Amino acid sequence: KQGMTEFAALDPLVRQIVEHAAQIVATNPGLMQSKIYGHFPEFTVDQVRYALYFAHELGWIYRKKKGNSYQLFPPGETIDA
């Protein structure tokens, strides 16, 4: 897992997706991950899911399990909704 996380930190795909996702999450804290995929028509759901998973592992975005998805927050910021 550590090796994959280190790779993801340098992966241009992860960086591109996370840069855009971080902006969306900053203006919509608590947004469900299942609702963010439509903001990335050029990427597959699996690519976005991969990027968000490692963004969480790297501390770039916080994901909180909710139902069968995750709520997304800027790092260090969560709300119970």
PDB file of C-alpha atoms in Angstrom:
ATOM      1  CA  LYS A   1       0.000   0.000   0.000  1.00  0.00           C
ATOM      2  CA  GLN A   2       2.845   2.385   0.865  1.00  0.00           C
ATOM      3  CA  GLY A   3       4.486   1.860  -2.528  1.00  0.00           C
ATOM      4  CA  MET A   4       1.220   2.467  -4.372  1.00  0.00           C
ATOM      5  CA  THR A   5       0.604   5.629  -2.342  1.00  0.00           C
ATOM      6  CA  GLU A   6       4.071   6.918  -3.193  1.00  0.00           C
ATOM      7  CA  PHE A   7       3.439   6.164  -6.867  1.00  0.00           C
ATOM      8  CA  ALA A   8       0.020   7.875  -6.747  1.00  0.00           C
ATOM      9  CA  ALA A   9       1.597  11.004  -5.258  1.00  0.00           C
ATOM     10  CA  LEU A  10       3.610  11.377  -8.472  1.00  0.00           C
ATOM     11  CA  ASP A  11       0.954  10.125 -10.892  1.00  0.00           C
ATOM     12  CA  PRO A  12      -0.113  12.984 -13.226  1.00  0.00           C
ATOM     13  CA  LEU A  13      -3.595  11.457 -13.507  1.00  0.00           C
ATOM     14  CA  VAL A  14      -4.089  11.621  -9.740  1.00  0.00           C
ATOM     15  CA  ARG A  15      -2.757  15.165  -9.563  1.00  0.00           C
ATOM     16  CA  GLN A  16      -4.996  16.383 -12.400  1.00  0.00           C
ATOM     17  CA  ILE A  17      -8.141  14.859 -10.922  1.00  0.00           C
ATOM     18  CA  VAL A  18      -7.364  15.907  -7.350  1.00  0.00           C
ATOM     19  CA  GLU A  19      -6.591  19.493  -8.337  1.00  0.00           C
ATOM     20  CA  HIS A  20     -10.073  19.853  -9.822  1.00  0.00           C
ATOM     21  CA  ALA A  21     -11.780  17.757  -7.125  1.00  0.00           C
ATOM     22  CA  ALA A  22     -10.207  19.846  -4.353  1.00  0.00           C
ATOM     23  CA  GLN A  23     -11.761  22.991  -5.829  1.00  0.00           C
ATOM     24  CA  ILE A  24     -15.180  21.336  -6.026  1.00  0.00           C
ATOM     25  CA  VAL A  25     -14.944  19.972  -2.485  1.00  0.00           C
ATOM     26  CA  ALA A  26     -13.758  23.328  -1.100  1.00  0.00           C
ATOM     27  CA  THR A  27     -16.971  24.967  -2.303  1.00  0.00           C
ATOM     28  CA  ASN A  28     -19.172  21.946  -1.490  1.00  0.00           C
ATOM     29  CA  PRO A  29     -17.804  20.286   1.677  1.00  0.00           C
ATOM     30  CA  GLY A  30     -19.606  17.048   2.385  1.00  0.00           C
ATOM     31  CA  LEU A  31     -20.340  16.377  -1.287  1.00  0.00           C
ATOM     32  CA  MET A  32     -20.987  12.705  -1.908  1.00  0.00           C
ATOM     33  CA  GLN A  33     -18.285  11.034  -3.969  1.00  0.00           C
ATOM     34  CA  SER A  34     -20.988   9.464  -6.145  1.00  0.00           C
ATOM     35  CA  LYS A  35     -22.053  12.991  -7.161  1.00  0.00           C
ATOM     36  CA  ILE A  36     -18.601  14.190  -8.210  1.00  0.00           C
ATOM     37  CA  TYR A  37     -18.083  11.804 -11.133  1.00  0.00           C
ATOM     38  CA  GLY A  38     -20.157  13.991 -13.472  1.00  0.00           C
ATOM     39  CA  HIS A  39     -17.575  16.765 -13.045  1.00  0.00           C
ATOM     40  CA  PHE A  40     -15.014  14.538 -14.794  1.00  0.00           C
ATOM     41  CA  PRO A  41     -16.477  13.496 -18.170  1.00  0.00           C
ATOM     42  CA  GLU A  42     -12.988  12.926 -19.591  1.00  0.00           C
ATOM     43  CA  PHE A  43     -12.187  10.271 -16.960  1.00  0.00           C
ATOM     44  CA  THR A  44     -13.779   6.960 -16.065  1.00  0.00           C
ATOM     45  CA  VAL A  45     -15.476   6.476 -12.702  1.00  0.00           C
ATOM     46  CA  ASP A  46     -12.688   4.041 -11.790  1.00  0.00           C
ATOM     47  CA  GLN A  47     -10.007   6.658 -12.529  1.00  0.00           C
ATOM     48  CA  VAL A  48     -11.740   9.250 -10.349  1.00  0.00           C
ATOM     49  CA  ARG A  49     -12.324   6.689  -7.584  1.00  0.00           C
ATOM     50  CA  TYR A  50      -8.621   5.705  -7.728  1.00  0.00           C
ATOM     51  CA  ALA A  51      -7.503   9.331  -7.535  1.00  0.00           C
ATOM     52  CA  LEU A  52      -9.825  10.163  -4.625  1.00  0.00           C
ATOM     53  CA  TYR A  53      -8.791   7.063  -2.688  1.00  0.00           C
ATOM     54  CA  PHE A  54      -5.120   8.027  -2.885  1.00  0.00           C
ATOM     55  CA  ALA A  55      -5.898  11.715  -2.319  1.00  0.00           C
ATOM     56  CA  HIS A  56      -7.359  10.625   1.009  1.00  0.00           C
ATOM     57  CA  GLU A  57      -4.366   8.408   1.776  1.00  0.00           C
ATOM     58  CA  LEU A  58      -2.062  11.365   1.027  1.00  0.00           C
ATOM     59  CA  GLY A  59      -4.105  13.814   3.103  1.00  0.00           C
ATOM     60  CA  TRP A  60      -5.143  15.955   0.127  1.00  0.00           C
ATOM     61  CA  ILE A  61      -8.878  15.247   0.491  1.00  0.00           C
ATOM     62  CA  TYR A  62     -10.717  13.696   3.415  1.00  0.00           C
ATOM     63  CA  ARG A  63     -13.241  10.935   2.691  1.00  0.00           C
ATOM     64  CA  LYS A  64     -15.801   9.901   5.293  1.00  0.00           C
ATOM     65  CA  LYS A  65     -17.822   6.710   4.707  1.00  0.00           C
ATOM     66  CA  LYS A  66     -21.535   7.393   4.365  1.00  0.00           C
ATOM     67  CA  GLY A  67     -23.860   4.653   3.140  1.00  0.00           C
ATOM     68  CA  ASN A  68     -22.443   3.062   0.015  1.00  0.00           C
ATOM     69  CA  SER A  69     -20.370   6.135  -0.896  1.00  0.00           C
ATOM     70  CA  TYR A  70     -18.144   8.694   0.807  1.00  0.00           C
ATOM     71  CA  GLN A  71     -18.549  12.312   1.784  1.00  0.00           C
ATOM     72  CA  LEU A  72     -15.674  14.450   0.555  1.00  0.00           C
ATOM     73  CA  PHE A  73     -14.136  17.288   2.562  1.00  0.00           C
ATOM     74  CA  PRO A  74     -11.105  19.559   2.346  1.00  0.00           C
ATOM     75  CA  PRO A  75      -8.286  18.161   4.501  1.00  0.00           C
ATOM     76  CA  GLY A  76      -8.851  18.722   8.213  1.00  0.00           C
ATOM     77  CA  GLU A  77     -12.481  19.727   7.765  1.00  0.00           C
ATOM     78  CA  THR A  78     -15.488  17.507   8.415  1.00  0.00           C
ATOM     79  CA  ILE A  79     -19.085  18.120   9.294  1.00  0.00           C
ATOM     80  CA  ASP A  80     -21.723  15.655  10.350  1.00  0.00           C
ATOM     81  CA  ALA A  81     -24.475  15.840   7.774  1.00  0.00           C
TER      82      ALA A  81
END
